[in-house]
Coordinates of C-alpha atoms (C1' of nucleotides) in Angstrom, one line a residue:
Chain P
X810 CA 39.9 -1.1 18.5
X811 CA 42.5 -2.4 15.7
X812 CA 40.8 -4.4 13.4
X813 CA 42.4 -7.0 11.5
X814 CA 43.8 -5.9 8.5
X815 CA 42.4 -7.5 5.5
X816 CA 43.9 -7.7 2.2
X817 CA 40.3 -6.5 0.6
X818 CA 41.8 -3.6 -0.8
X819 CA 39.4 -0.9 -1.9
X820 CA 38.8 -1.3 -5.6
X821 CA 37.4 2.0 -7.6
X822 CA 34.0 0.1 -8.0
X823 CA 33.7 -1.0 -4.8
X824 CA 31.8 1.0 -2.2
X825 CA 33.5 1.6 1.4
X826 CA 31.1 0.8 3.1
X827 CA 33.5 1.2 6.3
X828 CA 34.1 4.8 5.9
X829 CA 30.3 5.7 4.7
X830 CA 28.5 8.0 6.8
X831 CA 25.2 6.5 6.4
X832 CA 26.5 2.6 7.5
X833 CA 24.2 3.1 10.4
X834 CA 21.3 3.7 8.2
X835 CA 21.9 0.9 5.3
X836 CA 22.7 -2.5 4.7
X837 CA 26.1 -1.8 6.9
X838 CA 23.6 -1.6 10.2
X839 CA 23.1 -5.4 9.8
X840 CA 26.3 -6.5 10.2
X841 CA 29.2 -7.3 11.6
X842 CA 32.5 -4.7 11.6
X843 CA 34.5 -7.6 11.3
X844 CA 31.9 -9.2 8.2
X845 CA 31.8 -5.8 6.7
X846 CA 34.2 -6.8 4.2
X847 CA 31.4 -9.4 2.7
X848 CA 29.1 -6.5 1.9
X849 CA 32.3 -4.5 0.1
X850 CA 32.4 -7.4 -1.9
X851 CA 29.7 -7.1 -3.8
X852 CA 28.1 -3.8 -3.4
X853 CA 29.0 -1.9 -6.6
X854 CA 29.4 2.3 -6.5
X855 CA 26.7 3.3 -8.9
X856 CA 27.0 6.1 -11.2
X857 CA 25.7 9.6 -10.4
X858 CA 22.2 10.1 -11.9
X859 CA 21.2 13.6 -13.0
X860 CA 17.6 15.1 -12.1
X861 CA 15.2 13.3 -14.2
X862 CA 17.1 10.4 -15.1
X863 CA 15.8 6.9 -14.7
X864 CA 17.6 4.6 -12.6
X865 CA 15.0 1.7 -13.6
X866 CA 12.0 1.5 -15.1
X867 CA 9.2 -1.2 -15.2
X868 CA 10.8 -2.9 -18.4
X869 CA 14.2 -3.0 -17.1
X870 CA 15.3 -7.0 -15.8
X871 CA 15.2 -6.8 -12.1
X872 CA 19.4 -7.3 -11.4
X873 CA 19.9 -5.1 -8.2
X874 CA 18.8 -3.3 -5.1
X875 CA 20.3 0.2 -4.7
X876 CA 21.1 2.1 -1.4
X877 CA 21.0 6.0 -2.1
X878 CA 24.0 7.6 -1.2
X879 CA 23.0 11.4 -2.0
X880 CA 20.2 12.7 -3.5
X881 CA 16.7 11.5 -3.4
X882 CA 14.8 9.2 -5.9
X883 CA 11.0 8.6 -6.6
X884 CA 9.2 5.3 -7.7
X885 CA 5.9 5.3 -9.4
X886 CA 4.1 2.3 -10.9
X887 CA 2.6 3.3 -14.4
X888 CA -0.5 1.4 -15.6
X889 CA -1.7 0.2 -18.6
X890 CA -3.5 2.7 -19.5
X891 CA -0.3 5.8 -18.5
X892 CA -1.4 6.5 -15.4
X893 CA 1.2 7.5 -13.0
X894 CA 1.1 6.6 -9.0
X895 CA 4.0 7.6 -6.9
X896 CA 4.6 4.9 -4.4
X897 CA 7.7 5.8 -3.0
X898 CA 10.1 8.8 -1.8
X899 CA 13.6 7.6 -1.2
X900 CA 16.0 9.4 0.5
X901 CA 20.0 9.1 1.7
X902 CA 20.6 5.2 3.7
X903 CA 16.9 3.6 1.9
X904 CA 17.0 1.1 0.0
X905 CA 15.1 1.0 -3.3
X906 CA 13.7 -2.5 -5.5
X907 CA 13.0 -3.9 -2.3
X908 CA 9.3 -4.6 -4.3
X909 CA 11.0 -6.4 -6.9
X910 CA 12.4 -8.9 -5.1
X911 CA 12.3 -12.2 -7.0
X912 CA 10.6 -10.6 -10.0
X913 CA 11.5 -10.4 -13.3
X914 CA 11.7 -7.0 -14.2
X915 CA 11.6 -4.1 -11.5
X916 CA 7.5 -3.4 -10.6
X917 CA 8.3 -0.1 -10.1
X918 CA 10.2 2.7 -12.1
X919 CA 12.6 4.9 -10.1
X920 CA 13.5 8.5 -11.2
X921 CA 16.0 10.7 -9.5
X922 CA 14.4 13.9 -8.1
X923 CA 17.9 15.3 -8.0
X924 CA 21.4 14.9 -8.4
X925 CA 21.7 11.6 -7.4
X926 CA 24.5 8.7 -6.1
X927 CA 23.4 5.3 -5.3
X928 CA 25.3 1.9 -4.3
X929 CA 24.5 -1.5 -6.2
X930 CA 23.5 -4.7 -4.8
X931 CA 23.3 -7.1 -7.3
X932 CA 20.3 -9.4 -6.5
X933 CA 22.2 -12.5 -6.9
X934 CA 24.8 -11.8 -4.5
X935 CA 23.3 -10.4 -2.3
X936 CA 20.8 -13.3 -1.8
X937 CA 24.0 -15.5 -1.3
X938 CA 24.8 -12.7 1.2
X939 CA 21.9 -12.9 3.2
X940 CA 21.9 -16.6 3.3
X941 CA 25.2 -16.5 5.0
X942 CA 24.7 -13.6 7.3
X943 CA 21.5 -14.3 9.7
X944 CA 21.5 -11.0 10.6
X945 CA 21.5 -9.5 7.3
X946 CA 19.0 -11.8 6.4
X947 CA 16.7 -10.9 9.2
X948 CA 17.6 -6.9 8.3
X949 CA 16.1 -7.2 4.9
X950 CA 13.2 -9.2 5.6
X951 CA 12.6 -6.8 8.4
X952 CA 13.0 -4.1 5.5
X953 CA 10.6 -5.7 3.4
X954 CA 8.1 -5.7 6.2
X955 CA 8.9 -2.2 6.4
X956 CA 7.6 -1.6 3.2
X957 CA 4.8 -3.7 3.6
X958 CA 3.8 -1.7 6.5
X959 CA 4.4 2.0 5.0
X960 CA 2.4 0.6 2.2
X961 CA -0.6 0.0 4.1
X962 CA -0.1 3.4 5.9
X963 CA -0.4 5.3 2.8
X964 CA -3.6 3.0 1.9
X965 CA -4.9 4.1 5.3
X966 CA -4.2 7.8 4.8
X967 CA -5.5 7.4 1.2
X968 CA -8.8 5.9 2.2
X969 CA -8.9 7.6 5.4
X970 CA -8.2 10.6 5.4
X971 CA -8.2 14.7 4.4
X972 CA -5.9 16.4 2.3
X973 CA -4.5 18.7 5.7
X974 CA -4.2 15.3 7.0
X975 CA -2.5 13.3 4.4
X976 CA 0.0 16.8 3.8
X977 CA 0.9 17.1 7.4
X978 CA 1.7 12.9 7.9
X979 CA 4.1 13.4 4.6
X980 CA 5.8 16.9 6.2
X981 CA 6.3 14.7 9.7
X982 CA 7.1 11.7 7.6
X983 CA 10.1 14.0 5.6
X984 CA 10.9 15.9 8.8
X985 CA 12.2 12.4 10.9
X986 CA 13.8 10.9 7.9
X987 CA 15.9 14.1 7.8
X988 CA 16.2 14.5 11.5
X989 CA 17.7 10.3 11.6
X990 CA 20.2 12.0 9.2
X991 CA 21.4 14.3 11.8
X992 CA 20.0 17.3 9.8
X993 CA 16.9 20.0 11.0
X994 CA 14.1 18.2 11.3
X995 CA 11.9 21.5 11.0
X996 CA 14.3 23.4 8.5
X997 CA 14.6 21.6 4.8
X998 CA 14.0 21.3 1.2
X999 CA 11.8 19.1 -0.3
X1000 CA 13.5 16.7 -3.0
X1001 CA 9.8 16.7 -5.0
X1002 CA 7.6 19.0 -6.5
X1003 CA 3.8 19.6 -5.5
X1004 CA 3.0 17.4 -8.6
X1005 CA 4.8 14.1 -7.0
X1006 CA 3.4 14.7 -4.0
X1007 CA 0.1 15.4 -4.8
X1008 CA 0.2 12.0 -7.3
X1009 CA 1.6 10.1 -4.0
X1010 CA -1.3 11.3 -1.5
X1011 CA -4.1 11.0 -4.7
X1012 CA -4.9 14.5 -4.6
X1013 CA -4.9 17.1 -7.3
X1014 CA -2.0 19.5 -7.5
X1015 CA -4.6 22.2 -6.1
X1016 CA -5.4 21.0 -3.4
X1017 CA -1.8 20.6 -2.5
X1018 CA -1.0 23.9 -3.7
X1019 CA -4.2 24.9 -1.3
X1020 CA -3.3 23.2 1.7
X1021 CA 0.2 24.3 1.9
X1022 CA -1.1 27.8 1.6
X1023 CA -3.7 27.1 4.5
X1024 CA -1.3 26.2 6.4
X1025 CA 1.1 28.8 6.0
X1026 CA -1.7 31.0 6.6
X1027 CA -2.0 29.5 10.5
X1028 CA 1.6 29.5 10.9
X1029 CA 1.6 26.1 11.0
X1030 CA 5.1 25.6 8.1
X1031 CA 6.3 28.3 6.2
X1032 CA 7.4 27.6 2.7
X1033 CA 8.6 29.0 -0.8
X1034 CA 8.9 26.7 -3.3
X1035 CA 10.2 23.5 -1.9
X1036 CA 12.5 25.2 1.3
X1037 CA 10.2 24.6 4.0
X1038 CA 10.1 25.3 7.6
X1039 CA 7.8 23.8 9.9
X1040 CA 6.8 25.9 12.9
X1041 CA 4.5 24.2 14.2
X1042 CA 5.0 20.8 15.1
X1043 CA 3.0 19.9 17.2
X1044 CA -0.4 21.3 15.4
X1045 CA 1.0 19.3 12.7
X1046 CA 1.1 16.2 14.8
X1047 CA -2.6 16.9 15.6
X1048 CA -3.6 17.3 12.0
X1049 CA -2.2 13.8 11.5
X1050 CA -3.3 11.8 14.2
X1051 CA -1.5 8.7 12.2
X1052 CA 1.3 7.6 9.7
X1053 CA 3.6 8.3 13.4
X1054 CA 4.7 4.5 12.7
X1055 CA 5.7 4.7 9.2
X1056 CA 9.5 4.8 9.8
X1057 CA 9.8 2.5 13.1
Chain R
X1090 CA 8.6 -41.9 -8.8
X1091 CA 9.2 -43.8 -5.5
X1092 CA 10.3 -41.3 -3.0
X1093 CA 13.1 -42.4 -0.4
X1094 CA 11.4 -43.4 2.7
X1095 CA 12.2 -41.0 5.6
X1096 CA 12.5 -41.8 9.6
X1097 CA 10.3 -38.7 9.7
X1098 CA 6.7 -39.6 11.3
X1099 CA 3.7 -37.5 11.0
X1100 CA 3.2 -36.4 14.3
X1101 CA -0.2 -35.4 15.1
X1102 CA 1.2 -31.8 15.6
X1103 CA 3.2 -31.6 12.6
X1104 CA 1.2 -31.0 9.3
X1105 CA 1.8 -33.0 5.9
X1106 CA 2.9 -30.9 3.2
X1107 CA 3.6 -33.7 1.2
X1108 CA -0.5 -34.5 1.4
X1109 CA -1.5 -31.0 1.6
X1110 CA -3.8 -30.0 -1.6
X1111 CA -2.2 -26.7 -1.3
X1112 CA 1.0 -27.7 -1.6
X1113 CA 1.3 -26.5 -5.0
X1114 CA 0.3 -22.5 -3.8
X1115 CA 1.9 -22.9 -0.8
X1116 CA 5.8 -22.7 0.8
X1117 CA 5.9 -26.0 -0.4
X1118 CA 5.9 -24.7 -3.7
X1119 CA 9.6 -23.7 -3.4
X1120 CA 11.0 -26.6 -1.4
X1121 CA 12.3 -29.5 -3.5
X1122 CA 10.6 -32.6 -2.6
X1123 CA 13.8 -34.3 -1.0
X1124 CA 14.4 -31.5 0.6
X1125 CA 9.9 -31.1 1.8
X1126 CA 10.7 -32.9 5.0
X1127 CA 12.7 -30.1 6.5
X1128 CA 9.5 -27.9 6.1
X1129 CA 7.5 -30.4 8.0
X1130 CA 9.8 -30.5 10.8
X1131 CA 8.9 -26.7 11.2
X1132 CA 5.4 -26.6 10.6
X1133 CA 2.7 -26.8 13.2
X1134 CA -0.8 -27.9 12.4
X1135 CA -2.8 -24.7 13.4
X1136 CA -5.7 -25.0 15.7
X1137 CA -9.1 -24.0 14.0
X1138 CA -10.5 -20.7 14.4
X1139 CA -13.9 -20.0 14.2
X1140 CA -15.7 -16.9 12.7
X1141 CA -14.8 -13.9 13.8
X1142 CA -11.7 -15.1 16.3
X1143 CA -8.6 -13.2 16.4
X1144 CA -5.3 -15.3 15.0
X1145 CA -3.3 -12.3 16.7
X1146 CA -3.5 -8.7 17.1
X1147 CA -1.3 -5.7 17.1
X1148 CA 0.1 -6.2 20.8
X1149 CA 0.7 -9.8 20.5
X1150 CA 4.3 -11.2 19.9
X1151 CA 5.3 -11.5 16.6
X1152 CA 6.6 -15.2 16.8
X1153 CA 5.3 -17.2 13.6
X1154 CA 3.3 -16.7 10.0
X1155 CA 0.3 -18.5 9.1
X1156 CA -0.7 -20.3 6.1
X1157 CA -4.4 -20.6 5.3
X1158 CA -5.3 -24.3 4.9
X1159 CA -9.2 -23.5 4.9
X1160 CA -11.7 -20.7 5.4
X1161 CA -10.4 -17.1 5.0
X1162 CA -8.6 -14.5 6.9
X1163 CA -9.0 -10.6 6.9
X1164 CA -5.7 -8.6 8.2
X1165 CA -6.5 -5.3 9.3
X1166 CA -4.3 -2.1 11.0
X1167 CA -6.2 -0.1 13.7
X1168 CA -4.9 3.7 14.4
X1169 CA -4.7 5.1 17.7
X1170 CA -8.1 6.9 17.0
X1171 CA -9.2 3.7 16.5
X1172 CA -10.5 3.5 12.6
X1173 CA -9.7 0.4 11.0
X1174 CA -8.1 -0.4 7.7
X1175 CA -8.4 -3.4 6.1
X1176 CA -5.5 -4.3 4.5
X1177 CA -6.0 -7.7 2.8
X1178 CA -7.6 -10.7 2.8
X1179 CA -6.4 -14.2 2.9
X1180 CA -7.3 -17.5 1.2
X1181 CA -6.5 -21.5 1.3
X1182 CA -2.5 -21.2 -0.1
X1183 CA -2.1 -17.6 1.2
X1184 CA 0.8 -16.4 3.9
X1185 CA 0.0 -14.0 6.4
X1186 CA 2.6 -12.3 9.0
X1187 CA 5.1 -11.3 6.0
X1188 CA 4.0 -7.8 6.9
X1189 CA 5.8 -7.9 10.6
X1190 CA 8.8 -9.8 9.6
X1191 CA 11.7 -8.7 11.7
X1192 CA 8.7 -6.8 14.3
X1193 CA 8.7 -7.1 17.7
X1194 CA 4.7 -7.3 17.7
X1195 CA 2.5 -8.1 14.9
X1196 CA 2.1 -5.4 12.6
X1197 CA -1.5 -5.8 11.6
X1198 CA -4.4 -7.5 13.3
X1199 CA -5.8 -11.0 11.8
X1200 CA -9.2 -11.8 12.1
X1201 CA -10.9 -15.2 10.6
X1202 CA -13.7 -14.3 8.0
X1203 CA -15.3 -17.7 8.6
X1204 CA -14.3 -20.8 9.9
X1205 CA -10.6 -20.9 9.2
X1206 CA -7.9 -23.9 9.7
X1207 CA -4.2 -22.7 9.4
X1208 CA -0.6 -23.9 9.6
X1209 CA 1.9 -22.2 11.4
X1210 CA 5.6 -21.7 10.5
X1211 CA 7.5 -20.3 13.8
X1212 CA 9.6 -17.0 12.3
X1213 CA 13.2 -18.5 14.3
X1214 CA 13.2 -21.3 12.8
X1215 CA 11.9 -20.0 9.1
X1216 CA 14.9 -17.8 8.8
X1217 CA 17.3 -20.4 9.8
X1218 CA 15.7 -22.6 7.0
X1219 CA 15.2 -20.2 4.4
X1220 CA 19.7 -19.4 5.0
X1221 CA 19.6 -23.4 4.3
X1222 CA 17.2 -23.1 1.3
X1223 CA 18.6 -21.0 -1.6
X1224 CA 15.1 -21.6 -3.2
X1225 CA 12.9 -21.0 0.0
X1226 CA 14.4 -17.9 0.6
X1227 CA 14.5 -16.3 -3.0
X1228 CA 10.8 -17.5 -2.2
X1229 CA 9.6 -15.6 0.5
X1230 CA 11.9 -12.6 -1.1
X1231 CA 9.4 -12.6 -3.8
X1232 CA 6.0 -13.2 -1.5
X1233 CA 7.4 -10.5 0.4
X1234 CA 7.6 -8.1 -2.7
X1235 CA 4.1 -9.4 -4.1
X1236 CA 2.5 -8.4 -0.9
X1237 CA 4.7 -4.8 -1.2
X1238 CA 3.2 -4.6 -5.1
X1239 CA -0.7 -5.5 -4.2
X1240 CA -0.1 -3.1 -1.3
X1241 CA 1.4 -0.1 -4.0
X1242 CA -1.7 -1.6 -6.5
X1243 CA -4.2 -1.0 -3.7
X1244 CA -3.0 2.8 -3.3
X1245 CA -3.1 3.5 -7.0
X1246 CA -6.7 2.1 -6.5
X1247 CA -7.7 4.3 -3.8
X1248 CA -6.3 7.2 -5.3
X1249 CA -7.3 6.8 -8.4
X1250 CA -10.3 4.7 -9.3
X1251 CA -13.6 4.8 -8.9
X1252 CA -15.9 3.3 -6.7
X1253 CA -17.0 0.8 -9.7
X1254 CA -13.3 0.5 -11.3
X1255 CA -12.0 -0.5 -7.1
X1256 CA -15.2 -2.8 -6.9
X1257 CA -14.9 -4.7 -10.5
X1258 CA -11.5 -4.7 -9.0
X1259 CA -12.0 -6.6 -6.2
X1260 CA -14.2 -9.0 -8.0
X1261 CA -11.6 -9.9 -10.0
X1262 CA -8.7 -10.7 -8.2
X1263 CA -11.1 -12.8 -6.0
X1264 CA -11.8 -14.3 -9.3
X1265 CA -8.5 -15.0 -10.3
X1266 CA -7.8 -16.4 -6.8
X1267 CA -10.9 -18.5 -6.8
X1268 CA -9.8 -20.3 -10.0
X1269 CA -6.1 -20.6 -9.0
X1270 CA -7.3 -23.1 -6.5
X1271 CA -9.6 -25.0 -9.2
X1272 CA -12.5 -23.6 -7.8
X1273 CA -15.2 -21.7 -10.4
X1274 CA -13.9 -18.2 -10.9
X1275 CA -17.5 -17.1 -12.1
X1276 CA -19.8 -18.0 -9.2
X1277 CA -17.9 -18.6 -6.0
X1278 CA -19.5 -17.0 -2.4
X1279 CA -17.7 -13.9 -0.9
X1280 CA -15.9 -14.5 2.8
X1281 CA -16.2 -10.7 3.5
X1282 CA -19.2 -8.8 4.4
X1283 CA -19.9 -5.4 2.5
X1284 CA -18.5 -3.6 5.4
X1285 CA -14.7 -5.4 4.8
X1286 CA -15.2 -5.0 1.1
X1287 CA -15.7 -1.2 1.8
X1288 CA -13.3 -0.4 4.7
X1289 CA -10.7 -2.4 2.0
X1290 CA -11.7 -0.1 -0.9
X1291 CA -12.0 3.0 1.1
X1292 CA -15.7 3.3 0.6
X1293 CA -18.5 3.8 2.9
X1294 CA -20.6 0.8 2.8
X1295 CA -24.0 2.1 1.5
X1296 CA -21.5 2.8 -1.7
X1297 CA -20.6 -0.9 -2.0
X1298 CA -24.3 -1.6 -1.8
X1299 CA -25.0 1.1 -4.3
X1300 CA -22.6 -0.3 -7.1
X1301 CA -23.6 -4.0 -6.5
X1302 CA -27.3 -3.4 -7.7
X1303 CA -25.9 -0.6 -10.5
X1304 CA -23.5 -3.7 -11.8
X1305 CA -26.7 -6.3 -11.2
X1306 CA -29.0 -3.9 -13.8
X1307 CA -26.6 -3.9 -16.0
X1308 CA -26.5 -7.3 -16.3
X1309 CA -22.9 -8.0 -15.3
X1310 CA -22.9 -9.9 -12.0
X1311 CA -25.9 -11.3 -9.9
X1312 CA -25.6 -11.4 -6.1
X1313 CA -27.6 -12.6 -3.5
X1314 CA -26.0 -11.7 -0.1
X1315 CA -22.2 -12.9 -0.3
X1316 CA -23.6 -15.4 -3.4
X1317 CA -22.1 -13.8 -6.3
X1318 CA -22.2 -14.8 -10.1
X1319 CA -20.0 -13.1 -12.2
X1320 CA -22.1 -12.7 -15.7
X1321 CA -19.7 -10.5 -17.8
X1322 CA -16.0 -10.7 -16.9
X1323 CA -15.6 -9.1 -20.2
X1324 CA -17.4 -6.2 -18.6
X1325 CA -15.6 -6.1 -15.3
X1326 CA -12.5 -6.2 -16.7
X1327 CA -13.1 -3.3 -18.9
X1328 CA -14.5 -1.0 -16.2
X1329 CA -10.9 -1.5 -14.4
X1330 CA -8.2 -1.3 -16.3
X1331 CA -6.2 -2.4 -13.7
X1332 CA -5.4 -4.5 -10.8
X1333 CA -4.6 -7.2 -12.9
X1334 CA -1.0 -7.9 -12.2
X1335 CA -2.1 -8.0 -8.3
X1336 CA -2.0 -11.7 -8.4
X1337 CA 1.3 -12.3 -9.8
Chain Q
dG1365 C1' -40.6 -21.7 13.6
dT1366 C1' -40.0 -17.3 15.5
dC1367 C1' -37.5 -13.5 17.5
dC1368 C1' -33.8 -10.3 17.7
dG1369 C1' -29.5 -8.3 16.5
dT1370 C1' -26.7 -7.7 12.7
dT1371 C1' -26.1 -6.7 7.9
dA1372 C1' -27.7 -4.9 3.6
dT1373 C1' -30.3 -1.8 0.7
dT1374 C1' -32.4 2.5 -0.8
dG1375 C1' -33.3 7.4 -0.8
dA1376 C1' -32.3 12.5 0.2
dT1377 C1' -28.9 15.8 1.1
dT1378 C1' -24.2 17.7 1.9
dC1379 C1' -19.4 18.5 1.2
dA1380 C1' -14.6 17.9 0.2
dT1381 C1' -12.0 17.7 -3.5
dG1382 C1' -11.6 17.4 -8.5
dT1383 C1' -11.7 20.0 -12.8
dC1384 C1' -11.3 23.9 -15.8
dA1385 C1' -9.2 28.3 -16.5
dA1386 C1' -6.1 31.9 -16.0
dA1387 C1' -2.3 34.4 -14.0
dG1388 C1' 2.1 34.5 -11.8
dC1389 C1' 6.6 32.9 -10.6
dC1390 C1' 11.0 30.9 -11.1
dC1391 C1' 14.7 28.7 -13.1
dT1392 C1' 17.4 27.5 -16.8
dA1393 C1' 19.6 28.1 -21.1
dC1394 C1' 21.0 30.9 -24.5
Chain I
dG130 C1' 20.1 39.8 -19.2
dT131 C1' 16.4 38.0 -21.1
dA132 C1' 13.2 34.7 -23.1
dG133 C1' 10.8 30.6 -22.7
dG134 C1' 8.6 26.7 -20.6
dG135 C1' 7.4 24.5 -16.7
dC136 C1' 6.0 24.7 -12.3
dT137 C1' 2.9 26.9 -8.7
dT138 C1' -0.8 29.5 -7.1
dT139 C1' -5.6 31.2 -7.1
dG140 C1' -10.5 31.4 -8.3
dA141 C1' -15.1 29.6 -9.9
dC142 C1' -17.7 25.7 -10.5
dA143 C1' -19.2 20.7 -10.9
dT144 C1' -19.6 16.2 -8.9
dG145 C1' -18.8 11.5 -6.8
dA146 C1' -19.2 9.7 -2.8
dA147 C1' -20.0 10.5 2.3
dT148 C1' -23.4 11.1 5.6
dC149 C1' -27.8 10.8 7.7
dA150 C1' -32.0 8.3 8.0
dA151 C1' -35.1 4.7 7.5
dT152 C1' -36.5 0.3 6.0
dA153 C1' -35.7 -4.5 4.6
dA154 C1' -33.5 -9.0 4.7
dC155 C1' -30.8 -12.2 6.8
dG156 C1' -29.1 -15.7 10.0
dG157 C1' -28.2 -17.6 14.3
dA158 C1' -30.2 -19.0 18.9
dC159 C1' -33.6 -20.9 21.5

DNA sequence: GTCCGTTATTGATTCATGTCAAAGCCCTAC
DNA sequence: GTAGGGCTTTGACATGAATCAATAACGGAC
């Protein structure tokens, strides 16, 4: 179908969001092809982070959402008192400061795990956006509720349940987000080490180091280092018995 | 300051923000007072609910939120196995329903802790208010990503704290909420039974039980039943080192 | 006021997971 | 290619809180 040509031209710092391969994961899902140009307009192409490298952190003034392009990103709340606790993996078409919204400074900090390319939405705009756009505004509130929802999942797994349970919910957890990327669902390399992912399901890196090696040991994944292959998905389903919902 | 009178009766279904106490904790907190009478048009004046009634449940409609007026709600997911987790509880000035925003069903269960009045705010016609209200929306942005934060400050609880450090905790924020609505933050009676406050905190209940009478020897609170006196905040506060920012 | 079901407390025991300690592995940088 | 530091694994042991079991207190209904 020819689309109207506009005379939006693409800038260097503006995203295309058009040509993205990930528009039916982000923002782009919300909207129209023919209001896309709206979302061009103020989304920003964000600089490349390197592993390690802080994207935000708790003291930084709250100014914008970011989508992640490539890569894969963590947030953590620190307390007073230095103690870490993951709350967040973010991967390719998720949008991260979604729990800053309307706060001062960002409530979480945000780390990338690897290599990592992100998108911009300035706050400001993008509240303007939304107001304008019902649909987007309806997306990002139901995105919100999203992470309201995961949220309590993890409290439910946290308060819940065991260590093979809270493991296997994460692998199934990993293994959809990949497989809504069009990638193996059973065949892929975790962005974080045992240490984040021990932090996020409150466990000890032992135990996490323990469990993966349990399970190996019924055939249930098969792993070295972070490539991991699960074999065994349906035992892992059983193990879980919850945390399904967590991504719709 | 005179207002402008408006053609805009109080019907017997529509609430008063204008008169409502709350008004200052509430939506109407970010609705200019020209502007209040929209906000009424919307609002429906709940029904009550007795103790123990359901306000929804996990398979009914997701069509409005629900503002506490009076009494107090507890919101709670239920697995497929069936186990519960409690994931908040609600008091006069408090919004629940953010957490299915954009769901087709409610995304938790809401059960009134004791006799509870409410107002209702249909979801269709928020959104199309909040797109009108610049200050509304960036409103429920930010109540949105409060509930996101308590939610990521609950986890670090579970997985990090104690049972004394998620109980003095508790305490507190109840506190804190207590005297935000002019009430005593010292001596105020608990809506939740010991079983809520342990499901919440991930404990078994005999544990709550166990760390009310430790904190009553030691002189720091006094409780009879849900009759509770807090003696030493100073003390409370120092056992939890966190939790703090929960209420904004 | 009294009865009965629910809720709360208290005690004894068990167990999953944390902690401490020590190798081993891998990956990066020189 | 090799050295170094950071991750990861594995083992031994300690422990906080769960569980099981029983009693006690409460609170609503009649």
């Amino acid at each position: 179908m020819a689309q109207p040509i506009r005379l939006h031209q693409v800038s260097p710092l503006k995203a295309s969001c058009h040509q993205c391969s990930l528009s039916n994961l982000c923002l782009p899902l919300a909207v129209e092809d023919n209001e896309l140009y709206r979302l061009e307009d103020i989304v920003q192409q964000g600089r490349i982070f390197s592993r390690g490298e802080h994207i935000f952190d708790q003291s930084t003034p709250f100014r914008s959402c970011f989508a992640v392009k490539s890569g894969a990103i963590k947030t953590s709340i620190i307390s007073e008192n230095g103690e870490e606790q993951v709350t967040g993996f973010f991967m390719p078409g998720e949008l991260v400061g979604l729990d800053s919204m309307g706060s001062k400074n960002y409530a979480c900090t945000a780390k990338a795990l690897e290599r990592t390319s992100v998108c911009e939405f300035p706050v400001d705009r993008l509240e303007e956006l939304t107001a304008k756009l019902p649909d987007l505004q309806h997306h990002v509130y139901h995105l919100m509720s999203q992470e309201i929802q995961g949220s309590h999942q993890l409290a439910m797994l946290l308060s819940k349940n065991t260590a093979e349970e809270r493991i296997a919910a994460l692998l199934l957890s990993l293994s959809s987000r990949f497989h809504r990327r069009r990638m193996s669902g059973t065949n892929f390399s975790l962005p974080m080490a045992r240490n984040d992912i021990a932090n996020f399901l409150g466990l000890a890196v032992e135990t996490v180091s323990r469990v993966f090696t349990r399970f190996q040991n019924q055939g249930i994944i098969s792993a070295r280092g972070r490539e991991v292959e699960l074999l065994d998905v349906e035992a892992l389903q059983t193990v879980t018995r919850e945390f399904s919902r967590q991504n719709q």
